[in-house]
PDB file of C-alpha atoms in Angstrom:
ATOM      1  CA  UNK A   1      10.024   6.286   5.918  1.00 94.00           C
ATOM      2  CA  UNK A   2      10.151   5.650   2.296  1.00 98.00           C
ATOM      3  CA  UNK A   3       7.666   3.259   1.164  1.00 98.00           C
ATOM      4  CA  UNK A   4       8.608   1.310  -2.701  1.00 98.00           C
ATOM      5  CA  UNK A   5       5.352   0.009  -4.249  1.00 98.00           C
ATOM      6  CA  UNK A   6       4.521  -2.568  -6.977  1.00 98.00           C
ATOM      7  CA  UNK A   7       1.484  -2.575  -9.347  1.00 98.00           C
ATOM      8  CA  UNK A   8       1.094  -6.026 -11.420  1.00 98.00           C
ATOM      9  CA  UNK A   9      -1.717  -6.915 -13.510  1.00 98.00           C
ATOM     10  CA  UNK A  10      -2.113 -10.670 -15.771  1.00 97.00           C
ATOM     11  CA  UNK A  11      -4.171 -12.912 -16.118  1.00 96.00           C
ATOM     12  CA  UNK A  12      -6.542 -13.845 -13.144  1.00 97.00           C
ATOM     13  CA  UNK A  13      -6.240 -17.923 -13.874  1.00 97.00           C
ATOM     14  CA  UNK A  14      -2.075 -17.641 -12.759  1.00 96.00           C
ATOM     15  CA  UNK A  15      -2.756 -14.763 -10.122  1.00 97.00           C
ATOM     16  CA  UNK A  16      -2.498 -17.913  -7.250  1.00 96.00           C
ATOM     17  CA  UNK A  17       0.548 -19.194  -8.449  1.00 95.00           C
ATOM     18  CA  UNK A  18       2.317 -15.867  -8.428  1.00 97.00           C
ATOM     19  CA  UNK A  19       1.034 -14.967  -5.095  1.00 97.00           C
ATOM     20  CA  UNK A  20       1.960 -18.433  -3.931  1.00 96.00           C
ATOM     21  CA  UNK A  21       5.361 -17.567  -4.890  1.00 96.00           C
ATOM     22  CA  UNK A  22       5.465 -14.943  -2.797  1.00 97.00           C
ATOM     23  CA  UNK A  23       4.388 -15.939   0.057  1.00 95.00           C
ATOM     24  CA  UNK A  24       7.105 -18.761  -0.285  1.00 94.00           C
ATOM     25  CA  UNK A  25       9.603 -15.601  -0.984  1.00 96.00           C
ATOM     26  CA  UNK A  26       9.252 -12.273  -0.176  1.00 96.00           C
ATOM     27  CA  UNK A  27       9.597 -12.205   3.600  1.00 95.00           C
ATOM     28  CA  UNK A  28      12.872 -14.364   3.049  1.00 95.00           C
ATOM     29  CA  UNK A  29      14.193 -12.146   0.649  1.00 95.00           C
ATOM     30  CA  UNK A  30      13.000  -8.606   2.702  1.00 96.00           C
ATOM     31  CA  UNK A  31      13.522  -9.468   6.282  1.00 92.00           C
ATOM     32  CA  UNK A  32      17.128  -8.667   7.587  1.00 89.00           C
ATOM     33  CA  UNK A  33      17.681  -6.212   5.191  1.00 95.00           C
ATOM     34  CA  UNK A  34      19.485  -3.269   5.932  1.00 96.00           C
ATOM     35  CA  UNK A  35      16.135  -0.574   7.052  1.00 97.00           C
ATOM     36  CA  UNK A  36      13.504  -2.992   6.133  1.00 97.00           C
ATOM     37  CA  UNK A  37      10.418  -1.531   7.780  1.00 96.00           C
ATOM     38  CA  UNK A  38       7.572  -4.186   6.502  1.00 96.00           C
ATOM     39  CA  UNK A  39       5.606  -5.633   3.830  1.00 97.00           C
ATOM     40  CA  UNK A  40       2.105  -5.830   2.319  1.00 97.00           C
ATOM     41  CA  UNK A  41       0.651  -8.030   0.189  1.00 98.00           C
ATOM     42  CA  UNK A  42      -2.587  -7.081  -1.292  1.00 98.00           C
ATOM     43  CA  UNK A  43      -4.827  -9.053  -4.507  1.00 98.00           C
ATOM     44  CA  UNK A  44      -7.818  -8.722  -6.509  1.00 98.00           C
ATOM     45  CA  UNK A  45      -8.231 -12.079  -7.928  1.00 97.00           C
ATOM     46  CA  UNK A  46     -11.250 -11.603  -9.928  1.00 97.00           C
ATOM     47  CA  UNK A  47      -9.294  -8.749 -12.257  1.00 97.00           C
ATOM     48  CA  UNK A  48      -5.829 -10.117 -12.141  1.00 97.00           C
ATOM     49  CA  UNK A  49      -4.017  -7.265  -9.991  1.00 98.00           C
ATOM     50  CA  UNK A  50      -1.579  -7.281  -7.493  1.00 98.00           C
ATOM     51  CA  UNK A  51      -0.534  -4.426  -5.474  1.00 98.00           C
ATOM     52  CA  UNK A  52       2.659  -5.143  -2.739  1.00 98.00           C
ATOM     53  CA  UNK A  53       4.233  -2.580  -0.978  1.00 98.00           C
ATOM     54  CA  UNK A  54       7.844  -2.357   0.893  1.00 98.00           C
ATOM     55  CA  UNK A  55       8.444   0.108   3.906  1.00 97.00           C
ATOM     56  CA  UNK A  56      12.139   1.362   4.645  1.00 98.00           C
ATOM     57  CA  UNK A  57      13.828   3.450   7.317  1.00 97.00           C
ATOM     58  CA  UNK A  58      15.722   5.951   4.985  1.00 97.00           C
ATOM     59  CA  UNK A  59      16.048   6.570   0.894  1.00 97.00           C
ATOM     60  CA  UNK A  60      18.942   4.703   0.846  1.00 98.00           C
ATOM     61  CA  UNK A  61      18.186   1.800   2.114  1.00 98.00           C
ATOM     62  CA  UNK A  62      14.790   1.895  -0.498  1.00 98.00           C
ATOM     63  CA  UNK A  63      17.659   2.019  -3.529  1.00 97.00           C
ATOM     64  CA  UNK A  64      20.144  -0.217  -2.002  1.00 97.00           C
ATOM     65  CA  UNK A  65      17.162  -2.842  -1.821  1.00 97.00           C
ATOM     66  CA  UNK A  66      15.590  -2.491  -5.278  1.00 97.00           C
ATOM     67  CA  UNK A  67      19.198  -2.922  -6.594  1.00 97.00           C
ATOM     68  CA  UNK A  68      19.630  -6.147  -4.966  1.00 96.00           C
ATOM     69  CA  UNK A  69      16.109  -7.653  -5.338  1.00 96.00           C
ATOM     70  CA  UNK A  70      14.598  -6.284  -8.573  1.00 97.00           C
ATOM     71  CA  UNK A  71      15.700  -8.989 -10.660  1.00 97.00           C
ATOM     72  CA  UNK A  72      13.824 -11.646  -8.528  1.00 97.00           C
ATOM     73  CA  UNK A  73      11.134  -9.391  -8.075  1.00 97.00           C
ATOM     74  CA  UNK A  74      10.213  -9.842 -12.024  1.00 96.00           C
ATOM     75  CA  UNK A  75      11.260 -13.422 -11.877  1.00 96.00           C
ATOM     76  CA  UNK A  76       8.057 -14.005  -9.012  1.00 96.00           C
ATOM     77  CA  UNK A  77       5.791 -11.761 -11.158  1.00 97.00           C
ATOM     78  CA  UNK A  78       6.506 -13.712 -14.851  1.00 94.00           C
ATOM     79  CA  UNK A  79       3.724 -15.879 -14.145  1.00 93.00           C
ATOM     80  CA  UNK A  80       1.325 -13.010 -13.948  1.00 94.00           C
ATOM     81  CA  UNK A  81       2.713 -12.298 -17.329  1.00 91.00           C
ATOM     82  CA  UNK A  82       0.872  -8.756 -17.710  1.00 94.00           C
ATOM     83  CA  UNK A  83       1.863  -5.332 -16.846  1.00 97.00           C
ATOM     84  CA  UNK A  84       4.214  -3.800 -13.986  1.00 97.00           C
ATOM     85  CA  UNK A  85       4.385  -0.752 -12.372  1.00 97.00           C
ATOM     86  CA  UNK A  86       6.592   0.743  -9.617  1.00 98.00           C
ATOM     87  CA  UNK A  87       6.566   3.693  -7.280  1.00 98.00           C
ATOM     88  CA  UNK A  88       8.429   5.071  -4.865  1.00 98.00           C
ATOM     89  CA  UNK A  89       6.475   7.192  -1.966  1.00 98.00           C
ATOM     90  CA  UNK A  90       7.510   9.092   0.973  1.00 98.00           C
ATOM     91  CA  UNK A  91       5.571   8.163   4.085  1.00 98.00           C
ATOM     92  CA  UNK A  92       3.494  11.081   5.426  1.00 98.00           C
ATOM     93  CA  UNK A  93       1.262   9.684   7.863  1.00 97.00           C
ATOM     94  CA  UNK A  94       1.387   6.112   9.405  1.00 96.00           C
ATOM     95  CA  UNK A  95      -0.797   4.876  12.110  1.00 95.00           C
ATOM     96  CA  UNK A  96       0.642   2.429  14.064  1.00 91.00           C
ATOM     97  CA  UNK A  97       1.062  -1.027  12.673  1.00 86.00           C
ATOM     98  CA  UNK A  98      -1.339  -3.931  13.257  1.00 86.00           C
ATOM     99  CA  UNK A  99      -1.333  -8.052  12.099  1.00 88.00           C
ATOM    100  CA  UNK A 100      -4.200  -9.005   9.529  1.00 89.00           C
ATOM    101  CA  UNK A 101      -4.270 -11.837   7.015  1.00 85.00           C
ATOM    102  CA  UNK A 102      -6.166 -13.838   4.749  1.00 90.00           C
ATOM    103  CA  UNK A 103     -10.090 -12.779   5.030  1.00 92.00           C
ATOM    104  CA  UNK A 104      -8.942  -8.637   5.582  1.00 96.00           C
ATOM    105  CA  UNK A 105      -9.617  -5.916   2.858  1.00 98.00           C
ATOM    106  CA  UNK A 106      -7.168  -3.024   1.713  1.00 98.00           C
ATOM    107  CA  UNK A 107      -8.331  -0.340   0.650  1.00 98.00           C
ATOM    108  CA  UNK A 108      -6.285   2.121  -2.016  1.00 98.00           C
ATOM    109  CA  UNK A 109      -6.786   5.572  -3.275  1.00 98.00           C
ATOM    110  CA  UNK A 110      -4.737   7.883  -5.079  1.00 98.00           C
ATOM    111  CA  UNK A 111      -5.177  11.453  -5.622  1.00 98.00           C
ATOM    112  CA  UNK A 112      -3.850  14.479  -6.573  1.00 98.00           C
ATOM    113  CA  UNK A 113      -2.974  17.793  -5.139  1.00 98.00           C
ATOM    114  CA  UNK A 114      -1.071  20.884  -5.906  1.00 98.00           C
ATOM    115  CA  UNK A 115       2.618  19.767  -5.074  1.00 98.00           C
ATOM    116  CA  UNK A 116       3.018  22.854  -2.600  1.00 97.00           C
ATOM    117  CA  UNK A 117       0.065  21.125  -0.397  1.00 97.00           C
ATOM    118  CA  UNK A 118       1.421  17.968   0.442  1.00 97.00           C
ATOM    119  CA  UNK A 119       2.769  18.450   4.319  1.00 97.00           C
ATOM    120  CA  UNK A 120      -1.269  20.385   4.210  1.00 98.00           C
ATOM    121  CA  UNK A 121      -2.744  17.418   2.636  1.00 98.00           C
ATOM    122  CA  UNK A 122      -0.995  15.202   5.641  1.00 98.00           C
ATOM    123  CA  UNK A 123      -2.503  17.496   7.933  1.00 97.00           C
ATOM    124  CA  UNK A 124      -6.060  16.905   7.248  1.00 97.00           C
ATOM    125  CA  UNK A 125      -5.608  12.984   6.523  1.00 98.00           C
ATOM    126  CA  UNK A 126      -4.277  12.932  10.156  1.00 97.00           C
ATOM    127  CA  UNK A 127      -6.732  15.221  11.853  1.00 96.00           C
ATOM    128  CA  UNK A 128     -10.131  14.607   9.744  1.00 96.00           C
ATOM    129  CA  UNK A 129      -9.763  11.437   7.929  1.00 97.00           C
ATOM    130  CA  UNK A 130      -7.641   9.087  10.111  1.00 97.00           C
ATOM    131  CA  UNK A 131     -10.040   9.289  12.846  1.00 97.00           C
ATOM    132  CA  UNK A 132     -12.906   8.158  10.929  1.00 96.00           C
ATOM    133  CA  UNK A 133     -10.875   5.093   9.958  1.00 96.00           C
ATOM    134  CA  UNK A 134      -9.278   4.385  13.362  1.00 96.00           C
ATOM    135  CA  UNK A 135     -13.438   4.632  14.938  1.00 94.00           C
ATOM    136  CA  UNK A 136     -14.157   1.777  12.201  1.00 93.00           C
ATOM    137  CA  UNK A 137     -14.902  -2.158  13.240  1.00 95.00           C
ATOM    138  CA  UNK A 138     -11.932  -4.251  12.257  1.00 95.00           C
ATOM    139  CA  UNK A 139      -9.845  -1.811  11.568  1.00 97.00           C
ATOM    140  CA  UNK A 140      -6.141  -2.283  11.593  1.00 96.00           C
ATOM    141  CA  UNK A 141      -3.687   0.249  10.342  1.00 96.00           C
ATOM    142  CA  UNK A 142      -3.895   2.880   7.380  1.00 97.00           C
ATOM    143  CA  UNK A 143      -0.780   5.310   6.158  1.00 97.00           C
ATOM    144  CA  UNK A 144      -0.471   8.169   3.175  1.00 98.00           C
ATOM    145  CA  UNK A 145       2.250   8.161   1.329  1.00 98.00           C
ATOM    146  CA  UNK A 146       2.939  11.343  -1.385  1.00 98.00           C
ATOM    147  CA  UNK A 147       5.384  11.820  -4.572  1.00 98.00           C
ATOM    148  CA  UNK A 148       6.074  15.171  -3.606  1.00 96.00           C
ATOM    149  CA  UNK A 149       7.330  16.306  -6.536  1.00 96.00           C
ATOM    150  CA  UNK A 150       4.155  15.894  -8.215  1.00 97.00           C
ATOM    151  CA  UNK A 151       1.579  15.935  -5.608  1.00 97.00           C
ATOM    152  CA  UNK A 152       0.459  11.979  -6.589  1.00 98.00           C
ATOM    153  CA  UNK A 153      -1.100  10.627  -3.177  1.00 98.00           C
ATOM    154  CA  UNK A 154      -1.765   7.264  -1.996  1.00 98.00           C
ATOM    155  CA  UNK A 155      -4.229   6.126   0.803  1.00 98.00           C
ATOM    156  CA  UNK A 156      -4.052   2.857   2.034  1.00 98.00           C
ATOM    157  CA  UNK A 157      -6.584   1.288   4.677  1.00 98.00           C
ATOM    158  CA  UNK A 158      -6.347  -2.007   6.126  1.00 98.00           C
ATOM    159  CA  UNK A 159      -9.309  -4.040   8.049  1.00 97.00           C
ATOM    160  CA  UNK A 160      -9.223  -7.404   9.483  1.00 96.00           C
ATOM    161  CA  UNK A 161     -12.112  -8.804   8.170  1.00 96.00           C
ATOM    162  CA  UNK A 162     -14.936  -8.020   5.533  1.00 96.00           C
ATOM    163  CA  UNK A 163     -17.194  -7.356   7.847  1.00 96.00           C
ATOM    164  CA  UNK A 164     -15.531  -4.018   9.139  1.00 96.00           C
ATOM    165  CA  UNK A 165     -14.260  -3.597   5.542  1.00 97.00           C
ATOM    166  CA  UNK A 166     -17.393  -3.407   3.882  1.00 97.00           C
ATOM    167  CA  UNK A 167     -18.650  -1.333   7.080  1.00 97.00           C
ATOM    168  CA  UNK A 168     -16.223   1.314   6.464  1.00 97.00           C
ATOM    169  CA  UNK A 169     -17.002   2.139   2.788  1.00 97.00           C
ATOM    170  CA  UNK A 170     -19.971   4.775   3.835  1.00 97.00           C
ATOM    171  CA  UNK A 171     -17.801   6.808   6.422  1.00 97.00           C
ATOM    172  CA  UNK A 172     -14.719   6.858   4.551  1.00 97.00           C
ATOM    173  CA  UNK A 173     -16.582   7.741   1.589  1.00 98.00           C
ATOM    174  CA  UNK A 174     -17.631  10.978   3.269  1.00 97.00           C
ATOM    175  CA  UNK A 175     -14.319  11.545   4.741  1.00 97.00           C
ATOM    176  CA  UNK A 176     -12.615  11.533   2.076  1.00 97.00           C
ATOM    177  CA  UNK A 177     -14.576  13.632  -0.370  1.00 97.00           C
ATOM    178  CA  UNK A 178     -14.435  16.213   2.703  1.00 97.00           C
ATOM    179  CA  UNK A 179     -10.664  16.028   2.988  1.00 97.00           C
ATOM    180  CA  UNK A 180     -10.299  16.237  -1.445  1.00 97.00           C
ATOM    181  CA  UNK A 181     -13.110  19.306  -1.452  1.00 97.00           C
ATOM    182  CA  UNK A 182     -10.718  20.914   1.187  1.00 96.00           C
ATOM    183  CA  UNK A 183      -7.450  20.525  -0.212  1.00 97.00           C
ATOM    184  CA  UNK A 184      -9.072  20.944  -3.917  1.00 97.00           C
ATOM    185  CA  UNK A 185      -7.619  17.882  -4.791  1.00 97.00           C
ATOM    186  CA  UNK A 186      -8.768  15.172  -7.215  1.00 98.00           C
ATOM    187  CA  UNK A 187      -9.351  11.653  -6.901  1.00 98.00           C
ATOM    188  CA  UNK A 188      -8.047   9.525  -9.917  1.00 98.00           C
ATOM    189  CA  UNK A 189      -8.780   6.054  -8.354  1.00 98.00           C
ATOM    190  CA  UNK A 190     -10.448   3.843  -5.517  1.00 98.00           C
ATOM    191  CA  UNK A 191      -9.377  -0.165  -5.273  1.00 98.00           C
ATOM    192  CA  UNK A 192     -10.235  -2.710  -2.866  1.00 98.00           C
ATOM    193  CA  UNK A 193      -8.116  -5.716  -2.922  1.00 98.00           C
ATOM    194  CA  UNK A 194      -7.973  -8.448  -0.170  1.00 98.00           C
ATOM    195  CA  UNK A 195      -5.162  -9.273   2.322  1.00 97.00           C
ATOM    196  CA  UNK A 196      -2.928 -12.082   1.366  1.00 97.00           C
ATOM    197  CA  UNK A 197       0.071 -10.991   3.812  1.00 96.00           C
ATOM    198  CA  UNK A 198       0.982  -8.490   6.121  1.00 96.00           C
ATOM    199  CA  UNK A 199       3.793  -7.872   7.990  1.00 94.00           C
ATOM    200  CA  UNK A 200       4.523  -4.445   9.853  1.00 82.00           C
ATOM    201  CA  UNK A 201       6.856  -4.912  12.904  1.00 69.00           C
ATOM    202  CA  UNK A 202       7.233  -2.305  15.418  1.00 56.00           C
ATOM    203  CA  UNK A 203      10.528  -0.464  15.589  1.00 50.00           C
ATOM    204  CA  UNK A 204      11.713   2.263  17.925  1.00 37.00           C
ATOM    205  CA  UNK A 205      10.780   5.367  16.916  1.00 38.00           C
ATOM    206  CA  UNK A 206       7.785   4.657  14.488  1.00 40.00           C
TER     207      UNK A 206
END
């Protein structure tokens, strides 16, 4: 799967009105679209950052989509009136997908590792680090995604409630530093945002 994320930062007062917007929007706009895969929804409110992310069933259908919704896309985020960024991933790792809403944490982290180690670094997300996350209270789905062309990784963790989220930081923390050290990888940043929507249907062959 190929997964197209958004990175928006403005001004904390108008973060609610552009997330309102998209709660009002973005499932309406995604769903029924040729390879559409799911949607996250993810905010700090206290800094003024949003984070979404997009999951589709082939490259294609990632480009055919931005094409058609980009536009509105910036339209939902004027409000925010700050910066935005956008990536496009490659989905190495996904555990299954779970429901979580309003009260859950995400967790993000990207790294870096030598470009010839990514299918490696997958490896030892799925066998060392994925198991820590999947033994945690609360928890409800994670997933790397890579750039392989420059080794850029991204971690993201989801929990249903802050209980479990907060619960998690110690083991992860270990994990993850154990995982880096192994791969001799760098970390170049750790977020925590909470949930504002999720949506991750099942389809064959995920």
């Amino acid at each position: 799967m190929f997964v197209r994320t958004v990175y928006a930062t403005g001004h904390p007062d108008r973060i609610e009105q552009t997330l309102d917007r998209f709660r009002t929007e973005a499932l309406v706009l995604l769903t029924g679209r040729p390879g559409y895969r799911g949607y996250g929804l993810f905010a700090d409110r206290a800094l003024g950052k949003i984070t979404m992310s997009s999951w589709w069933g082939s490259a294609e259908a990632e480009r055919d989509s931005d094409a058609a919704l980009a536009q509105r896309r910036g339209e939902l985020l004027s409000p925010l009136g700050g910066t935005v960024t956008v990536d496009v991933w490659e989905a190495l790792v996904t555990a299954p997908p779970g429901e979580a809403g309003p009260g859950g944490g995400f967790r993000l982290t990207r790294s870096e590792v030598d470009p010839a180690r990514a299918d490696e670094a997958a490896g030892v997300f799925r066998d060392r680090v994925l198991p820590v996350l999947e033994q945690g209270a609360g928890f409800v789905t994670a997933a790397m995604l890579a750039d392989r062309s420059t080794g850029r990784l991204a971690v993201g963790a989801i929990y249903a409630d802050q209980e479990g989220f907060e619960a998690s930081r110690g083991p992860t923390a270990d994990a993850r530093a154990q995982a880096l050290t192994a791969l001799g990888g760098t970390l170049r940043s750790l977020e925590e945002f909470d949930v504002v929507l999720l949506d991750r249907p099942a389809h064959p062959g995920q």
